[in-house]
JSON list of C-alpha atoms in Angstrom, two decimals:
[
{"chain": "M", "resi": 1, "resn": "MET", "atom": "CA", "xyz": [0.00, 0.00, 0.00]},
{"chain": "M", "resi": 2, "resn": "GLY", "atom": "CA", "xyz": [1.37, 3.37, -0.94]},
{"chain": "M", "resi": 3, "resn": "SER", "atom": "CA", "xyz": [1.74, 6.24, 1.46]},
{"chain": "M", "resi": 4, "resn": "ALA", "atom": "CA", "xyz": [0.11, 8.91, -0.64]},
{"chain": "M", "resi": 5, "resn": "ALA", "atom": "CA", "xyz": [-3.64, 9.15, -1.00]},
{"chain": "M", "resi": 6, "resn": "SER", "atom": "CA", "xyz": [-5.24, 11.22, -3.68]},
{"chain": "M", "resi": 7, "resn": "CYS", "atom": "CA", "xyz": [-8.33, 13.06, -2.49]},
{"chain": "M", "resi": 8, "resn": "ASP", "atom": "CA", "xyz": [-10.40, 15.09, -4.93]},
{"chain": "M", "resi": 9, "resn": "VAL", "atom": "CA", "xyz": [-13.85, 16.60, -4.77]},
{"chain": "M", "resi": 10, "resn": "MET", "atom": "CA", "xyz": [-16.37, 15.53, -7.41]},
{"chain": "M", "resi": 11, "resn": "SER", "atom": "CA", "xyz": [-18.97, 17.92, -8.82]},
{"chain": "M", "resi": 12, "resn": "GLY", "atom": "CA", "xyz": [-21.57, 16.98, -6.21]},
{"chain": "M", "resi": 13, "resn": "GLY", "atom": "CA", "xyz": [-19.26, 17.94, -3.37]},
{"chain": "M", "resi": 14, "resn": "VAL", "atom": "CA", "xyz": [-18.43, 14.30, -2.66]},
{"chain": "M", "resi": 15, "resn": "LYS", "atom": "CA", "xyz": [-14.84, 13.64, -1.66]},
{"chain": "M", "resi": 16, "resn": "THR", "atom": "CA", "xyz": [-13.24, 10.86, -3.73]},
{"chain": "M", "resi": 17, "resn": "ILE", "atom": "CA", "xyz": [-10.22, 8.64, -3.25]},
{"chain": "M", "resi": 18, "resn": "THR", "atom": "CA", "xyz": [-8.03, 7.15, -5.97]},
{"chain": "M", "resi": 19, "resn": "LEU", "atom": "CA", "xyz": [-7.31, 3.45, -5.49]},
{"chain": "M", "resi": 20, "resn": "ILE", "atom": "CA", "xyz": [-4.75, 1.63, -7.64]},
{"chain": "M", "resi": 21, "resn": "SER", "atom": "CA", "xyz": [-5.03, -2.12, -8.15]},
{"chain": "M", "resi": 22, "resn": "ALA", "atom": "CA", "xyz": [-2.19, -4.63, -8.44]},
{"chain": "M", "resi": 23, "resn": "ASP", "atom": "CA", "xyz": [-2.39, -4.37, -12.23]},
{"chain": "M", "resi": 24, "resn": "ASN", "atom": "CA", "xyz": [-2.32, -0.54, -12.02]},
{"chain": "M", "resi": 25, "resn": "GLU", "atom": "CA", "xyz": [-6.00, 0.07, -12.78]},
{"chain": "M", "resi": 26, "resn": "ARG", "atom": "CA", "xyz": [-7.13, 3.32, -11.17]},
{"chain": "M", "resi": 27, "resn": "PHE", "atom": "CA", "xyz": [-10.50, 3.67, -9.46]},
{"chain": "M", "resi": 28, "resn": "GLU", "atom": "CA", "xyz": [-12.04, 6.96, -8.31]},
{"chain": "M", "resi": 29, "resn": "VAL", "atom": "CA", "xyz": [-14.45, 6.14, -5.49]},
{"chain": "M", "resi": 30, "resn": "PRO", "atom": "CA", "xyz": [-16.36, 8.18, -2.94]},
{"chain": "M", "resi": 31, "resn": "GLU", "atom": "CA", "xyz": [-14.48, 8.37, 0.34]},
{"chain": "M", "resi": 32, "resn": "ALA", "atom": "CA", "xyz": [-17.54, 6.98, 2.16]},
{"chain": "M", "resi": 33, "resn": "ALA", "atom": "CA", "xyz": [-17.42, 3.80, 0.05]},
{"chain": "M", "resi": 34, "resn": "ALA", "atom": "CA", "xyz": [-13.64, 3.42, 0.33]},
{"chain": "M", "resi": 35, "resn": "SER", "atom": "CA", "xyz": [-13.83, 3.95, 4.09]},
{"chain": "M", "resi": 36, "resn": "LEU", "atom": "CA", "xyz": [-15.76, 0.70, 4.56]},
{"chain": "M", "resi": 37, "resn": "SER", "atom": "CA", "xyz": [-12.28, -0.83, 4.37]},
{"chain": "M", "resi": 38, "resn": "GLN", "atom": "CA", "xyz": [-10.34, -0.48, 7.61]},
{"chain": "M", "resi": 39, "resn": "VAL", "atom": "CA", "xyz": [-7.08, -0.59, 5.64]},
{"chain": "M", "resi": 40, "resn": "ILE", "atom": "CA", "xyz": [-8.10, 2.27, 3.34]},
{"chain": "M", "resi": 41, "resn": "ARG", "atom": "CA", "xyz": [-9.59, 4.26, 6.23]},
{"chain": "M", "resi": 42, "resn": "ASN", "atom": "CA", "xyz": [-6.26, 3.97, 8.07]},
{"chain": "M", "resi": 43, "resn": "ALA", "atom": "CA", "xyz": [-4.37, 5.09, 4.96]},
{"chain": "M", "resi": 44, "resn": "ILE", "atom": "CA", "xyz": [-6.65, 8.12, 4.61]},
{"chain": "M", "resi": 45, "resn": "ASN", "atom": "CA", "xyz": [-6.40, 9.05, 8.29]},
{"chain": "M", "resi": 46, "resn": "ASN", "atom": "CA", "xyz": [-2.61, 8.61, 8.41]},
{"chain": "M", "resi": 47, "resn": "ASN", "atom": "CA", "xyz": [-2.04, 10.83, 5.40]},
{"chain": "M", "resi": 48, "resn": "SER", "atom": "CA", "xyz": [-1.16, 14.14, 7.06]},
{"chain": "M", "resi": 49, "resn": "SER", "atom": "CA", "xyz": [0.88, 15.68, 4.25]},
{"chain": "M", "resi": 50, "resn": "ALA", "atom": "CA", "xyz": [-1.10, 18.02, 1.97]},
{"chain": "M", "resi": 51, "resn": "ALA", "atom": "CA", "xyz": [1.71, 17.80, -0.59]},
{"chain": "M", "resi": 52, "resn": "ALA", "atom": "CA", "xyz": [1.34, 14.01, -0.74]},
{"chain": "M", "resi": 53, "resn": "VAL", "atom": "CA", "xyz": [-2.41, 14.36, -1.32]},
{"chain": "M", "resi": 54, "resn": "ALA", "atom": "CA", "xyz": [-1.81, 16.87, -4.10]},
{"chain": "M", "resi": 55, "resn": "THR", "atom": "CA", "xyz": [0.48, 14.50, -6.01]},
{"chain": "M", "resi": 56, "resn": "GLY", "atom": "CA", "xyz": [-2.47, 12.41, -7.18]},
{"chain": "M", "resi": 57, "resn": "GLY", "atom": "CA", "xyz": [-0.63, 9.18, -6.42]},
{"chain": "M", "resi": 58, "resn": "GLY", "atom": "CA", "xyz": [-3.54, 7.31, -4.91]},
{"chain": "M", "resi": 59, "resn": "ILE", "atom": "CA", "xyz": [-3.56, 4.37, -2.56]},
{"chain": "M", "resi": 60, "resn": "GLN", "atom": "CA", "xyz": [-1.76, 1.35, -4.02]},
{"chain": "M", "resi": 61, "resn": "LEU", "atom": "CA", "xyz": [-3.45, -1.99, -3.27]},
{"chain": "M", "resi": 62, "resn": "SER", "atom": "CA", "xyz": [-0.72, -4.33, -4.42]},
{"chain": "M", "resi": 63, "resn": "LYS", "atom": "CA", "xyz": [-2.50, -7.58, -3.55]},
{"chain": "M", "resi": 64, "resn": "ILE", "atom": "CA", "xyz": [-5.81, -6.97, -5.34]},
{"chain": "M", "resi": 65, "resn": "PRO", "atom": "CA", "xyz": [-6.23, -7.20, -9.14]},
{"chain": "M", "resi": 66, "resn": "GLY", "atom": "CA", "xyz": [-8.46, -4.65, -10.87]},
{"chain": "M", "resi": 67, "resn": "LYS", "atom": "CA", "xyz": [-11.20, -7.15, -11.69]},
{"chain": "M", "resi": 68, "resn": "VAL", "atom": "CA", "xyz": [-11.54, -8.07, -8.01]},
{"chain": "M", "resi": 69, "resn": "LEU", "atom": "CA", "xyz": [-11.22, -4.50, -6.77]},
{"chain": "M", "resi": 70, "resn": "ALA", "atom": "CA", "xyz": [-14.05, -3.46, -9.11]},
{"chain": "M", "resi": 71, "resn": "LYS", "atom": "CA", "xyz": [-16.35, -6.06, -7.48]},
{"chain": "M", "resi": 72, "resn": "VAL", "atom": "CA", "xyz": [-15.24, -5.07, -3.97]},
{"chain": "M", "resi": 73, "resn": "LEU", "atom": "CA", "xyz": [-15.98, -1.42, -4.78]},
{"chain": "M", "resi": 74, "resn": "GLU", "atom": "CA", "xyz": [-19.39, -2.34, -6.20]},
{"chain": "M", "resi": 75, "resn": "TYR", "atom": "CA", "xyz": [-20.23, -3.87, -2.82]},
{"chain": "M", "resi": 76, "resn": "CYS", "atom": "CA", "xyz": [-18.78, -0.91, -0.89]},
{"chain": "M", "resi": 77, "resn": "SER", "atom": "CA", "xyz": [-20.59, 1.68, -3.01]},
{"chain": "M", "resi": 78, "resn": "LYS", "atom": "CA", "xyz": [-23.98, 0.06, -2.44]},
{"chain": "M", "resi": 79, "resn": "HIS", "atom": "CA", "xyz": [-23.41, -0.26, 1.30]},
{"chain": "M", "resi": 80, "resn": "ALA", "atom": "CA", "xyz": [-22.10, 3.30, 1.64]},
{"chain": "M", "resi": 81, "resn": "ALA", "atom": "CA", "xyz": [-25.11, 4.66, -0.27]},
{"chain": "M", "resi": 82, "resn": "ALA", "atom": "CA", "xyz": [-27.47, 2.65, 1.94]},
{"chain": "M", "resi": 83, "resn": "ALA", "atom": "CA", "xyz": [-25.73, 3.88, 5.10]},
{"chain": "M", "resi": 84, "resn": "ALA", "atom": "CA", "xyz": [-26.11, 7.46, 3.86]},
{"chain": "M", "resi": 85, "resn": "GLY", "atom": "CA", "xyz": [-29.80, 6.77, 3.36]},
{"chain": "M", "resi": 86, "resn": "GLY", "atom": "CA", "xyz": [-29.68, 7.27, -0.38]},
{"chain": "M", "resi": 87, "resn": "GLY", "atom": "CA", "xyz": [-29.64, 3.73, -1.70]},
{"chain": "M", "resi": 88, "resn": "SER", "atom": "CA", "xyz": [-28.59, 3.33, -5.32]},
{"chain": "M", "resi": 89, "resn": "SER", "atom": "CA", "xyz": [-31.87, 2.52, -7.00]},
{"chain": "M", "resi": 90, "resn": "GLY", "atom": "CA", "xyz": [-34.97, 4.55, -7.77]},
{"chain": "M", "resi": 91, "resn": "ASP", "atom": "CA", "xyz": [-36.83, 2.73, -4.97]},
{"chain": "M", "resi": 92, "resn": "ALA", "atom": "CA", "xyz": [-36.21, 5.47, -2.43]},
{"chain": "M", "resi": 93, "resn": "ALA", "atom": "CA", "xyz": [-37.49, 4.32, 0.91]},
{"chain": "M", "resi": 94, "resn": "SER", "atom": "CA", "xyz": [-39.93, 6.39, 2.90]},
{"chain": "M", "resi": 95, "resn": "SER", "atom": "CA", "xyz": [-38.69, 8.07, 6.04]},
{"chain": "M", "resi": 96, "resn": "GLY", "atom": "CA", "xyz": [-38.88, 6.53, 9.49]},
{"chain": "M", "resi": 97, "resn": "GLU", "atom": "CA", "xyz": [-38.84, 2.94, 10.68]},
{"chain": "M", "resi": 98, "resn": "ALA", "atom": "CA", "xyz": [-40.55, 1.58, 7.56]},
{"chain": "M", "resi": 99, "resn": "GLY", "atom": "CA", "xyz": [-37.93, 3.30, 5.40]},
{"chain": "M", "resi": 100, "resn": "ASN", "atom": "CA", "xyz": [-35.09, 1.73, 7.36]},
{"chain": "M", "resi": 101, "resn": "ASP", "atom": "CA", "xyz": [-36.67, -1.71, 7.04]},
{"chain": "M", "resi": 102, "resn": "ASN", "atom": "CA", "xyz": [-37.16, -1.21, 3.32]},
{"chain": "M", "resi": 103, "resn": "GLU", "atom": "CA", "xyz": [-33.55, -0.02, 2.88]},
{"chain": "M", "resi": 104, "resn": "GLU", "atom": "CA", "xyz": [-32.26, -3.01, 4.86]},
{"chain": "M", "resi": 105, "resn": "GLU", "atom": "CA", "xyz": [-34.32, -5.31, 2.64]},
{"chain": "M", "resi": 106, "resn": "LEU", "atom": "CA", "xyz": [-32.91, -3.67, -0.50]},
{"chain": "M", "resi": 107, "resn": "VAL", "atom": "CA", "xyz": [-29.36, -4.11, 0.80]},
{"chain": "M", "resi": 108, "resn": "ARG", "atom": "CA", "xyz": [-30.06, -7.72, 1.80]},
{"chain": "M", "resi": 109, "resn": "ARG", "atom": "CA", "xyz": [-31.41, -8.43, -1.70]},
{"chain": "M", "resi": 110, "resn": "PHE", "atom": "CA", "xyz": [-28.41, -6.68, -3.26]},
{"chain": "M", "resi": 111, "resn": "ASP", "atom": "CA", "xyz": [-26.03, -8.81, -1.15]},
{"chain": "M", "resi": 112, "resn": "GLU", "atom": "CA", "xyz": [-27.84, -11.99, -2.19]},
{"chain": "M", "resi": 113, "resn": "GLU", "atom": "CA", "xyz": [-27.80, -11.11, -5.90]},
{"chain": "M", "resi": 114, "resn": "PHE", "atom": "CA", "xyz": [-24.22, -9.83, -5.69]},
{"chain": "M", "resi": 115, "resn": "ILE", "atom": "CA", "xyz": [-22.79, -12.96, -4.10]},
{"chain": "M", "resi": 116, "resn": "ASP", "atom": "CA", "xyz": [-24.94, -15.35, -6.17]},
{"chain": "M", "resi": 117, "resn": "GLY", "atom": "CA", "xyz": [-23.67, -13.64, -9.33]},
{"chain": "M", "resi": 118, "resn": "VAL", "atom": "CA", "xyz": [-20.01, -14.58, -8.86]},
{"chain": "M", "resi": 119, "resn": "ASP", "atom": "CA", "xyz": [-18.34, -17.83, -9.84]},
{"chain": "M", "resi": 120, "resn": "LYS", "atom": "CA", "xyz": [-16.30, -19.86, -7.36]},
{"chain": "M", "resi": 121, "resn": "PHE", "atom": "CA", "xyz": [-13.01, -18.29, -8.45]},
{"chain": "M", "resi": 122, "resn": "MET", "atom": "CA", "xyz": [-14.26, -14.72, -8.02]},
{"chain": "M", "resi": 123, "resn": "LEU", "atom": "CA", "xyz": [-15.82, -15.76, -4.70]},
{"chain": "M", "resi": 124, "resn": "TYR", "atom": "CA", "xyz": [-12.41, -16.93, -3.50]},
{"chain": "M", "resi": 125, "resn": "ASP", "atom": "CA", "xyz": [-10.79, -13.71, -4.75]},
{"chain": "M", "resi": 126, "resn": "LEU", "atom": "CA", "xyz": [-13.50, -11.62, -3.04]},
{"chain": "M", "resi": 127, "resn": "GLU", "atom": "CA", "xyz": [-12.85, -13.45, 0.22]},
{"chain": "M", "resi": 128, "resn": "LEU", "atom": "CA", "xyz": [-9.13, -12.72, -0.03]},
{"chain": "M", "resi": 129, "resn": "GLY", "atom": "CA", "xyz": [-9.74, -9.11, -1.04]},
{"chain": "M", "resi": 130, "resn": "ALA", "atom": "CA", "xyz": [-12.19, -8.55, 1.82]},
{"chain": "M", "resi": 131, "resn": "PHE", "atom": "CA", "xyz": [-9.72, -10.11, 4.24]},
{"chain": "M", "resi": 132, "resn": "TYR", "atom": "CA", "xyz": [-6.82, -8.00, 2.97]},
{"chain": "M", "resi": 133, "resn": "LEU", "atom": "CA", "xyz": [-8.85, -4.78, 2.99]},
{"chain": "M", "resi": 134, "resn": "GLU", "atom": "CA", "xyz": [-10.56, -5.64, 6.28]},
{"chain": "M", "resi": 135, "resn": "ILE", "atom": "CA", "xyz": [-14.14, -5.27, 5.03]},
{"chain": "M", "resi": 136, "resn": "GLU", "atom": "CA", "xyz": [-15.96, -7.36, 7.61]},
{"chain": "M", "resi": 137, "resn": "GLY", "atom": "CA", "xyz": [-19.39, -7.37, 5.93]},
{"chain": "M", "resi": 138, "resn": "LEU", "atom": "CA", "xyz": [-18.04, -8.58, 2.58]},
{"chain": "M", "resi": 139, "resn": "GLU", "atom": "CA", "xyz": [-15.79, -11.11, 4.25]},
{"chain": "M", "resi": 140, "resn": "ASP", "atom": "CA", "xyz": [-18.74, -12.55, 6.20]},
{"chain": "M", "resi": 141, "resn": "LEU", "atom": "CA", "xyz": [-20.90, -12.61, 3.08]},
{"chain": "M", "resi": 142, "resn": "ALA", "atom": "CA", "xyz": [-18.23, -14.46, 1.08]},
{"chain": "M", "resi": 143, "resn": "CYS", "atom": "CA", "xyz": [-17.50, -16.93, 3.90]},
{"chain": "M", "resi": 144, "resn": "HIS", "atom": "CA", "xyz": [-21.19, -17.75, 4.29]},
{"chain": "M", "resi": 145, "resn": "LYS", "atom": "CA", "xyz": [-21.50, -18.33, 0.56]},
{"chain": "M", "resi": 146, "resn": "VAL", "atom": "CA", "xyz": [-18.47, -20.64, 0.54]},
{"chain": "M", "resi": 147, "resn": "ARG", "atom": "CA", "xyz": [-19.98, -22.54, 3.46]},
{"chain": "M", "resi": 148, "resn": "ASP", "atom": "CA", "xyz": [-23.32, -22.81, 1.67]},
{"chain": "M", "resi": 149, "resn": "ARG", "atom": "CA", "xyz": [-21.72, -23.98, -1.57]},
{"chain": "M", "resi": 150, "resn": "LEU", "atom": "CA", "xyz": [-19.57, -26.61, 0.06]},
{"chain": "M", "resi": 151, "resn": "GLU", "atom": "CA", "xyz": [-22.19, -27.81, 2.52]},
{"chain": "M", "resi": 152, "resn": "LYS", "atom": "CA", "xyz": [-19.40, -29.18, 4.71]},
{"chain": "M", "resi": 153, "resn": "ARG", "atom": "CA", "xyz": [-18.83, -32.23, 2.53]},
{"chain": "M", "resi": 154, "resn": "ALA", "atom": "CA", "xyz": [-15.27, -33.38, 2.07]},
{"chain": "M", "resi": 155, "resn": "VAL", "atom": "CA", "xyz": [-15.90, -34.59, -1.47]},
{"chain": "M", "resi": 156, "resn": "GLU", "atom": "CA", "xyz": [-17.13, -31.17, -2.56]},
{"chain": "M", "resi": 157, "resn": "ILE", "atom": "CA", "xyz": [-14.24, -29.45, -0.81]},
{"chain": "M", "resi": 158, "resn": "ARG", "atom": "CA", "xyz": [-11.74, -31.66, -2.64]},
{"chain": "M", "resi": 159, "resn": "LYS", "atom": "CA", "xyz": [-13.48, -31.04, -5.95]},
{"chain": "M", "resi": 160, "resn": "THR", "atom": "CA", "xyz": [-13.85, -27.27, -5.46]},
{"chain": "M", "resi": 161, "resn": "PHE", "atom": "CA", "xyz": [-10.24, -26.73, -4.43]},
{"chain": "M", "resi": 162, "resn": "ARG", "atom": "CA", "xyz": [-8.89, -29.44, -6.75]},
{"chain": "M", "resi": 163, "resn": "ILE", "atom": "CA", "xyz": [-7.41, -31.51, -3.94]},
{"chain": "M", "resi": 164, "resn": "LYS", "atom": "CA", "xyz": [-6.52, -35.03, -5.00]},
{"chain": "M", "resi": 165, "resn": "ASP", "atom": "CA", "xyz": [-7.55, -37.87, -2.71]},
{"chain": "M", "resi": 166, "resn": "ASN", "atom": "CA", "xyz": [-4.08, -39.37, -2.89]},
{"chain": "M", "resi": 167, "resn": "TYR", "atom": "CA", "xyz": [-2.04, -36.33, -1.95]},
{"chain": "M", "resi": 168, "resn": "PHE", "atom": "CA", "xyz": [0.05, -38.52, 0.36]},
{"chain": "M", "resi": 169, "resn": "ALA", "atom": "CA", "xyz": [2.27, -41.08, -1.29]},
{"chain": "M", "resi": 170, "resn": "PRO", "atom": "CA", "xyz": [1.64, -44.48, 0.39]},
{"chain": "M", "resi": 171, "resn": "PRO", "atom": "CA", "xyz": [4.98, -44.54, 2.28]},
{"chain": "M", "resi": 172, "resn": "ASP", "atom": "CA", "xyz": [4.45, -40.98, 3.53]},
{"chain": "M", "resi": 173, "resn": "LYS", "atom": "CA", "xyz": [0.98, -41.79, 4.78]},
{"chain": "M", "resi": 174, "resn": "GLU", "atom": "CA", "xyz": [2.18, -44.88, 6.62]},
{"chain": "M", "resi": 175, "resn": "ASP", "atom": "CA", "xyz": [5.00, -42.90, 8.26]},
{"chain": "M", "resi": 176, "resn": "ASP", "atom": "CA", "xyz": [2.55, -40.18, 9.22]},
{"chain": "M", "resi": 177, "resn": "ASP", "atom": "CA", "xyz": [0.12, -42.73, 10.71]},
{"chain": "M", "resi": 178, "resn": "ASP", "atom": "CA", "xyz": [2.94, -44.36, 12.74]},
{"chain": "M", "resi": 179, "resn": "LYS", "atom": "CA", "xyz": [3.99, -41.00, 14.18]},
{"chain": "M", "resi": 180, "resn": "LYS", "atom": "CA", "xyz": [0.44, -40.22, 15.30]},
{"chain": "M", "resi": 181, "resn": "GLN", "atom": "CA", "xyz": [-0.37, -43.66, 16.72]},
{"chain": "M", "resi": 182, "resn": "TRP", "atom": "CA", "xyz": [0.22, -42.45, 20.28]},
{"chain": "M", "resi": 183, "resn": "LEU", "atom": "CA", "xyz": [-2.80, -40.16, 19.84]},
{"chain": "M", "resi": 184, "resn": "PHE", "atom": "CA", "xyz": [-5.13, -43.14, 19.79]},
{"chain": "M", "resi": 185, "resn": "VAL", "atom": "CA", "xyz": [-3.78, -44.98, 22.83]}
]
């Protein structure tokens, strides 16, 4: 992660942050959306030099490819808009308790459609990206989806992660079993 963060103000008065992926794709995102990541929030808060901000360098996220960062930011943008009370669709919720329930339902449906719309490889990458960026909500969502897809069955786990059943050569397995025999006494 780089030390310089680029902060600009968009036409609507919204402060934006420049994020740079591992493959050097640049993303301009509202600060509210970027701040859902503890890592990015820390980078923003620790950037005390006005000269560094003015350089336009952005925050380098060296472990996250652009394709994955785009999906992470899609999630963050929706959740930041919902937290601000604006949502991102034309279904603006009414004010009060009913509005909050409606907004929560819209976000829940978004999360469901979002996570159902990714393949297993993107799901794995989202999990890693959420872990690296410390986005608890996305990490939980991805973990729950992995759990649901695997349904705790060893055969599916082996198939999903391409683990061969015979990953121990027969002599290695016998040696390993002999070493652990004391566990069963």
